[in-house]
């Protein structure tokens, strides 16, 4: 199994890609998650901190185009081979630091997804600003986070899973930081059993 290289300079703490055995059990239908978050067929999208491509592949199959970005080339290689196996051609894979998003994409996009990463980002406002700058007016940012529940409670295949309890964010915590970056809160969707998706929209200037 290819492991995330968390020694790469700039790697966000506590964001190593989970092992696929329990991760696939927890996320049986990533395409349904994307529908709930408002990803649409005409959208240009970014999957920021894409990992091994759990959401990249269905995003590429359900939108116009996806740029999948990760700091770890090993994860990008996994995501690329999953996309190839699924016949998902409307995607490209770019290595880079999420804080420096703007130069990694050609043009502003309609949809930015940050899944299972925001809890570990040291400067959340900086990342939210980078995501906001990457959006067209009216475009959406969707952040998928573990709920702020005790890690002991969030079991999958009989084991506690997910980030440490103390770094988990409530929907209100997420809304507070992202709205400071100039995005409007659009809504929160439940992603059972343990996650929520907070959705934001870029207002006209
Ligand atoms: C927990 S995984 C989540 C992957 C995927 N979004 C998912 O939900 O399955 C977090 C990913 O963020 C990547 N990452 C960590 N720090 C990063 C950074 N500074 N810039 C871009 N990607 C980063 C890691 O390499 C890892 O693949």
Short mmCIF file of C-alpha atoms and ligand atoms in Angstrom, two decimals:
data_model
loop_
_atom_site.label_atom_id
_atom_site.label_comp_id
_atom_site.label_asym_id
_atom_site.label_seq_id
_atom_site.Cartn_x
_atom_site.Cartn_y
_atom_site.Cartn_z
CA UNK A 1 0.00 0.00 0.00
CA UNK A 2 1.34 3.49 -0.88
CA UNK A 3 1.55 5.65 2.25
CA UNK A 4 1.32 9.41 2.43
CA UNK A 5 4.69 11.09 2.92
CA UNK A 6 3.99 13.42 5.82
CA UNK A 7 7.66 14.50 5.92
CA UNK A 8 7.18 16.67 2.80
CA UNK A 9 7.82 20.34 3.68
CA UNK A 10 4.50 22.13 4.17
CA UNK A 11 2.47 18.96 4.80
CA UNK A 12 -0.52 19.88 6.99
CA UNK A 13 -0.37 18.07 10.37
CA UNK A 14 -2.87 15.28 11.06
CA UNK A 15 -3.89 14.96 7.41
CA UNK A 16 -2.35 11.65 6.40
CA UNK A 17 -4.57 9.70 4.00
CA UNK A 18 -6.50 7.06 5.96
CA UNK A 19 -6.02 3.38 5.09
CA UNK A 20 -8.38 2.38 2.28
CA UNK A 21 -10.00 -0.57 4.11
CA UNK A 22 -12.02 1.50 6.57
CA UNK A 23 -12.06 4.69 4.48
CA UNK A 24 -14.01 2.95 1.70
CA UNK A 25 -16.46 1.57 4.28
CA UNK A 26 -17.02 5.07 5.65
CA UNK A 27 -17.53 6.60 2.18
CA UNK A 28 -19.52 4.07 0.14
CA UNK A 29 -21.01 6.70 -2.21
CA UNK A 30 -18.73 9.69 -2.76
CA UNK A 31 -20.83 10.67 -5.80
CA UNK A 32 -23.86 11.17 -3.51
CA UNK A 33 -21.75 13.37 -1.25
CA UNK A 34 -20.86 15.57 -4.22
CA UNK A 35 -24.52 15.92 -5.19
CA UNK A 36 -25.37 16.93 -1.61
CA UNK A 37 -22.62 19.56 -1.74
CA UNK A 38 -23.96 21.04 -4.97
CA UNK A 39 -21.36 19.92 -7.53
CA UNK A 40 -22.98 20.37 -10.94
CA UNK A 41 -22.38 19.01 -14.41
CA UNK A 42 -21.34 22.33 -15.95
CA UNK A 43 -18.81 23.17 -13.26
CA UNK A 44 -15.06 23.58 -13.44
CA UNK A 45 -13.80 22.18 -10.15
CA UNK A 46 -10.76 21.85 -7.90
CA UNK A 47 -10.30 18.93 -5.51
CA UNK A 48 -7.86 20.52 -3.07
CA UNK A 49 -5.81 18.04 -1.01
CA UNK A 50 -7.26 15.27 -3.14
CA UNK A 51 -5.35 12.36 -1.58
CA UNK A 52 -5.80 9.11 -3.47
CA UNK A 53 -8.77 10.44 -5.45
CA UNK A 54 -11.81 9.26 -3.48
CA UNK A 55 -13.72 12.37 -4.53
CA UNK A 56 -11.63 13.28 -7.59
CA UNK A 57 -12.91 10.46 -9.74
CA UNK A 58 -16.66 11.01 -9.20
CA UNK A 59 -16.06 14.76 -9.47
CA UNK A 60 -14.39 14.25 -12.85
CA UNK A 61 -17.27 12.03 -13.96
CA UNK A 62 -19.95 14.51 -12.88
CA UNK A 63 -18.52 17.95 -13.72
CA UNK A 64 -16.93 19.56 -16.76
CA UNK A 65 -13.35 19.36 -15.49
CA UNK A 66 -11.36 18.89 -12.26
CA UNK A 67 -7.92 19.98 -11.19
CA UNK A 68 -6.85 17.60 -8.42
CA UNK A 69 -4.15 19.07 -6.20
CA UNK A 70 -2.04 17.46 -3.50
CA UNK A 71 1.36 18.13 -1.99
CA UNK A 72 2.29 14.43 -2.16
CA UNK A 73 3.19 13.10 -5.63
CA UNK A 74 2.56 9.54 -4.42
CA UNK A 75 -1.08 10.37 -3.69
CA UNK A 76 -1.45 12.09 -7.06
CA UNK A 77 -0.14 8.97 -8.80
CA UNK A 78 -2.76 6.88 -7.00
CA UNK A 79 -5.52 9.34 -7.87
CA UNK A 80 -4.40 9.41 -11.50
CA UNK A 81 -4.45 5.62 -11.82
CA UNK A 82 -7.92 5.45 -10.23
CA UNK A 83 -9.16 8.04 -12.71
CA UNK A 84 -7.66 6.13 -15.63
CA UNK A 85 -9.25 2.89 -14.43
CA UNK A 86 -12.63 4.61 -14.16
CA UNK A 87 -12.35 6.23 -17.60
CA UNK A 88 -12.47 9.68 -16.00
CA UNK A 89 -10.61 11.83 -18.51
CA UNK A 90 -11.80 15.32 -17.51
CA UNK A 91 -9.17 15.78 -14.86
CA UNK A 92 -5.59 16.83 -14.37
CA UNK A 93 -3.27 16.25 -11.44
CA UNK A 94 -1.11 19.00 -10.03
CA UNK A 95 1.45 18.78 -7.26
CA UNK A 96 1.58 21.78 -4.96
CA UNK A 97 0.87 23.39 -1.61
CA UNK A 98 -2.78 24.24 -1.06
CA UNK A 99 -1.87 27.63 0.42
CA UNK A 100 -0.44 28.55 -3.01
CA UNK A 101 -3.54 27.56 -4.95
CA UNK A 102 -3.80 30.50 -7.38
CA UNK A 103 -0.75 29.70 -9.54
CA UNK A 104 -1.76 26.02 -9.71
CA UNK A 105 -4.91 26.69 -11.74
CA UNK A 106 -5.33 28.49 -15.06
CA UNK A 107 -8.58 30.31 -14.28
CA UNK A 108 -11.03 30.77 -11.41
CA UNK A 109 -13.38 27.81 -11.00
CA UNK A 110 -17.01 27.15 -10.00
CA UNK A 111 -16.38 24.66 -7.20
CA UNK A 112 -13.58 23.98 -4.73
CA UNK A 113 -13.74 20.90 -2.52
CA UNK A 114 -11.60 20.53 0.61
CA UNK A 115 -12.42 17.14 2.13
CA UNK A 116 -11.07 15.71 5.36
CA UNK A 117 -8.18 18.15 5.62
CA UNK A 118 -9.31 21.50 7.07
CA UNK A 119 -9.06 20.31 10.70
CA UNK A 120 -5.27 20.01 10.34
CA UNK A 121 -4.51 23.24 8.51
CA UNK A 122 -2.38 25.51 10.73
CA UNK A 123 -3.60 28.78 9.16
CA UNK A 124 -7.21 28.13 8.24
CA UNK A 125 -7.96 31.73 7.28
CA UNK A 126 -5.04 31.68 4.84
CA UNK A 127 -6.36 28.53 3.17
CA UNK A 128 -9.92 29.86 3.07
CA UNK A 129 -8.61 33.05 1.41
CA UNK A 130 -6.68 30.98 -1.14
CA UNK A 131 -9.82 28.99 -1.93
CA UNK A 132 -11.92 32.17 -2.17
CA UNK A 133 -9.43 33.69 -4.61
CA UNK A 134 -9.69 30.57 -6.79
CA UNK A 135 -13.47 30.91 -7.18
CA UNK A 136 -15.48 32.76 -9.80
CA UNK A 137 -18.17 35.09 -8.50
CA UNK A 138 -21.04 32.81 -7.45
CA UNK A 139 -18.70 29.84 -7.17
CA UNK A 140 -18.84 27.51 -4.18
CA UNK A 141 -16.39 26.21 -1.62
CA UNK A 142 -17.39 22.94 0.09
CA UNK A 143 -15.52 21.83 3.20
CA UNK A 144 -16.10 18.29 4.40
CA UNK A 145 -15.16 17.85 8.06
CA UNK A 146 -15.50 15.27 10.77
CA UNK A 147 -18.11 16.36 13.30
CA UNK A 148 -16.80 17.60 16.63
CA UNK A 149 -17.47 14.32 18.41
CA UNK A 150 -15.17 12.30 20.63
CA UNK A 151 -12.83 10.11 18.55
CA UNK A 152 -13.89 7.20 20.72
CA UNK A 153 -17.42 7.55 19.34
CA UNK A 154 -16.53 7.67 15.66
CA UNK A 155 -15.82 4.01 15.06
CA UNK A 156 -15.49 2.23 11.73
CA UNK A 157 -14.86 -1.53 11.54
CA UNK A 158 -14.80 -1.58 15.34
CA UNK A 159 -12.01 0.99 15.85
CA UNK A 160 -12.04 4.71 16.75
CA UNK A 161 -11.19 6.66 13.58
CA UNK A 162 -10.46 10.15 12.37
CA UNK A 163 -8.53 13.11 13.77
CA UNK A 164 -7.91 13.70 17.47
CA UNK A 165 -10.96 14.98 19.31
CA UNK A 166 -9.34 18.29 20.22
CA UNK A 167 -8.68 19.39 16.63
CA UNK A 168 -12.14 18.62 15.26
CA UNK A 169 -14.22 21.62 14.18
CA UNK A 170 -17.91 22.28 14.64
CA UNK A 171 -19.89 23.66 11.69
CA UNK A 172 -19.95 27.02 13.54
CA UNK A 173 -16.12 27.01 13.85
CA UNK A 174 -15.81 26.36 10.13
CA UNK A 175 -18.34 29.03 9.20
CA UNK A 176 -16.62 31.57 11.46
CA UNK A 177 -13.23 31.22 9.79
CA UNK A 178 -14.41 30.90 6.18
CA UNK A 179 -16.76 33.88 6.31
CA UNK A 180 -13.78 35.99 7.49
CA UNK A 181 -12.23 35.14 4.11
CA UNK A 182 -15.11 36.95 2.40
CA UNK A 183 -17.28 33.98 1.42
CA UNK A 184 -21.00 33.81 2.27
CA UNK A 185 -22.31 30.87 4.23
CA UNK A 186 -24.64 28.93 1.93
CA UNK A 187 -25.57 25.97 4.12
CA UNK A 188 -24.51 22.89 6.05
CA UNK A 189 -25.40 19.39 4.91
CA UNK A 190 -25.19 16.28 7.05
CA UNK A 191 -22.97 13.51 5.68
CA UNK A 192 -23.72 10.59 7.99
CA UNK A 193 -22.50 8.90 10.00
CA UNK A 194 -19.76 11.29 11.20
CA UNK A 195 -19.30 14.20 8.80
CA UNK A 196 -20.85 17.44 7.64
CA UNK A 197 -20.29 19.57 4.59
CA UNK A 198 -20.15 23.34 5.01
CA UNK A 199 -20.87 25.16 1.76
CA UNK A 200 -19.93 28.76 0.96
CA UNK A 201 -20.47 31.04 -2.00
CA UNK A 202 -18.34 33.84 -3.40
CA UNK A 203 -20.41 37.04 -3.51
CA UNK A 204 -20.19 39.70 -6.20
CA UNK A 205 -17.61 42.36 -5.20
C1 LIG B 1 -6.74 13.08 4.94
S1 LIG B 1 -6.24 13.19 3.24
C2 LIG B 1 -7.81 13.53 2.46
C3 LIG B 1 -7.85 13.13 1.01
C4 LIG B 1 -9.19 13.29 0.30
N1 LIG B 1 -9.59 14.68 0.25
C5 LIG B 1 -10.26 12.47 0.94
O1 LIG B 1 -11.16 13.05 1.58
O2 LIG B 1 -10.23 11.23 0.81
C6 LIG B 1 -5.43 14.79 3.18
C7 LIG B 1 -4.55 15.00 1.97
O3 LIG B 1 -4.02 16.34 2.06
C8 LIG B 1 -2.72 16.35 1.49
N2 LIG B 1 -1.99 17.52 1.99
C9 LIG B 1 -1.42 17.70 3.21
N3 LIG B 1 -0.85 18.91 3.30
C10 LIG B 1 -1.05 19.52 2.11
C11 LIG B 1 -0.72 20.80 1.59
N4 LIG B 1 -0.04 21.70 2.30
N5 LIG B 1 -1.11 21.11 0.32
C12 LIG B 1 -1.77 20.19 -0.45
N6 LIG B 1 -2.11 18.95 -0.01
C13 LIG B 1 -1.78 18.63 1.26
C14 LIG B 1 -2.13 15.02 1.93
O4 LIG B 1 -1.07 14.63 1.09
C15 LIG B 1 -3.36 14.08 1.85
O5 LIG B 1 -3.35 13.41 0.61
#
